[in-house]
Amino acid sequence: MIGATFKIIGFFFACFLFLCIPVKGKPLFDHLFRASRPVGRVIADGAEAGLDKSRDIGQKFFSNSVPKDDSDEIRFRSASHKRTVKKNYSAIKEERESIKYDDHTSEDQAALEKTISEY
């Protein structure tokens, strides 16, 4: 285990020294970077497009996750009692939206909206 660690450290330093060799006044790393930059941009653009697509799919998934039926009936059965509970999902949603957060001032709200619009 310790021998493998020393091998990895030695390999790292050997690669580092190899990439520092000057060729035409610049390190070899600069020449390799210049040659691989277009491929890196293509890969980065593809990854960004994939992330955007997955974000859109996730937003659609969660926006459609609200139950279409407005109420749900839940029955509890136990040895001691029987009862029925009805949940009204639209009332729960309205209650969540109506919650006001009094911890911040109007200046805080304006600063937050400015930050969001600039982002």
C-alpha positions as CSV (number, residue, x, y, z in Angstrom):
1,M,0.0,0.0,0.0
2,I,2.8,2.4,0.9
3,G,4.7,1.3,-2.2
4,A,1.7,2.1,-4.4
5,T,1.4,5.5,-2.9
6,F,5.1,6.3,-3.6
7,K,4.6,5.0,-7.2
8,I,1.7,7.3,-7.7
9,I,3.6,10.3,-6.2
10,G,6.7,9.5,-8.3
11,F,4.5,9.2,-11.5
12,F,2.9,12.6,-10.8
13,F,6.3,14.3,-10.4
14,A,7.7,12.6,-13.5
15,C,4.7,13.8,-15.6
16,F,5.0,17.3,-14.1
17,L,8.7,17.5,-15.0
18,F,8.0,16.1,-18.5
19,L,5.3,18.8,-19.1
20,C,7.7,21.5,-17.8
21,I,10.3,20.8,-20.6
22,P,10.6,24.0,-22.6
23,V,9.9,23.7,-26.4
24,K,10.2,26.9,-28.5
25,G,10.4,29.0,-25.4
26,K,7.2,27.6,-23.8
27,P,6.5,24.6,-21.6
28,L,5.3,21.5,-23.3
29,F,2.0,21.8,-21.4
30,D,1.2,25.1,-23.2
31,H,1.6,23.4,-26.6
32,L,-0.5,20.4,-25.6
33,F,-3.2,22.7,-24.1
34,R,-3.4,24.8,-27.3
35,A,-3.9,21.6,-29.4
36,S,-6.5,20.1,-27.1
37,R,-8.5,23.3,-26.4
38,P,-11.0,22.9,-29.3
39,V,-11.9,19.3,-28.2
40,G,-12.3,20.5,-24.6
41,R,-14.7,23.2,-25.7
42,V,-16.8,20.7,-27.6
43,I,-16.9,18.4,-24.6
44,A,-17.8,21.3,-22.3
45,D,-20.6,22.5,-24.6
46,G,-22.0,19.0,-24.9
47,A,-22.0,18.6,-21.1
48,E,-23.7,22.0,-20.7
49,A,-26.4,21.1,-23.2
50,G,-27.0,17.8,-21.4
51,L,-27.3,19.6,-18.0
52,D,-29.7,22.1,-19.4
53,K,-31.9,19.3,-20.9
54,S,-31.9,17.3,-17.6
55,R,-32.8,20.5,-15.7
56,D,-35.8,21.1,-18.0
57,I,-36.9,17.5,-17.6
58,G,-36.6,17.7,-13.9
59,Q,-38.6,20.9,-13.8
60,K,-41.3,19.3,-15.9
61,F,-41.3,16.3,-13.7
62,F,-41.7,18.2,-10.5
63,S,-44.3,20.7,-11.9
64,N,-46.4,17.7,-12.9
65,S,-46.1,16.0,-9.5
66,V,-49.1,17.7,-7.9
67,P,-52.0,15.3,-7.7
68,K,-54.8,15.9,-10.2
69,D,-57.4,14.8,-7.7
70,D,-58.0,17.7,-5.3
71,S,-58.7,15.6,-2.3
72,D,-57.6,12.3,-1.0
73,E,-59.2,10.0,1.6
74,I,-57.0,8.2,4.0
75,R,-58.3,5.4,6.2
76,F,-56.6,4.3,9.3
77,R,-57.4,0.9,10.7
78,S,-56.1,-0.2,14.0
79,A,-57.5,-2.3,16.8
80,S,-58.4,0.7,18.9
81,H,-60.1,3.0,16.4
82,K,-61.2,3.6,12.9
83,R,-61.2,7.1,11.3
84,T,-61.1,8.7,7.9
85,V,-59.0,11.8,7.1
86,K,-59.5,13.9,4.0
87,K,-56.7,16.0,2.7
88,N,-57.4,19.0,0.4
89,Y,-54.2,19.5,-1.6
90,S,-55.2,22.8,-3.1
91,A,-55.8,24.2,0.4
92,I,-52.4,23.0,1.4
93,K,-50.8,24.6,-1.6
94,E,-52.6,27.9,-0.9
95,E,-51.5,27.8,2.7
96,R,-47.8,27.3,1.6
97,E,-48.1,30.2,-0.8
98,S,-49.7,32.5,1.7
99,I,-46.9,32.1,4.3
100,K,-45.2,35.5,4.6
101,Y,-41.6,35.7,5.9
102,D,-41.4,38.7,8.1
103,D,-37.7,38.2,8.8
104,H,-36.6,40.5,6.0
105,T,-37.2,44.1,5.1
106,S,-38.3,45.7,1.8
107,E,-34.7,46.7,1.2
108,D,-33.6,43.1,1.6
109,Q,-36.4,42.1,-0.9
110,A,-35.3,44.7,-3.4
111,A,-31.6,43.6,-3.1
112,L,-32.6,40.0,-3.6
113,E,-34.7,40.8,-6.7
114,K,-31.8,42.9,-8.1
115,T,-29.3,40.0,-7.5
116,I,-31.7,37.6,-9.2
117,S,-32.3,39.8,-12.2
118,E,-28.5,40.3,-12.6
119,Y,-27.8,36.6,-12.4
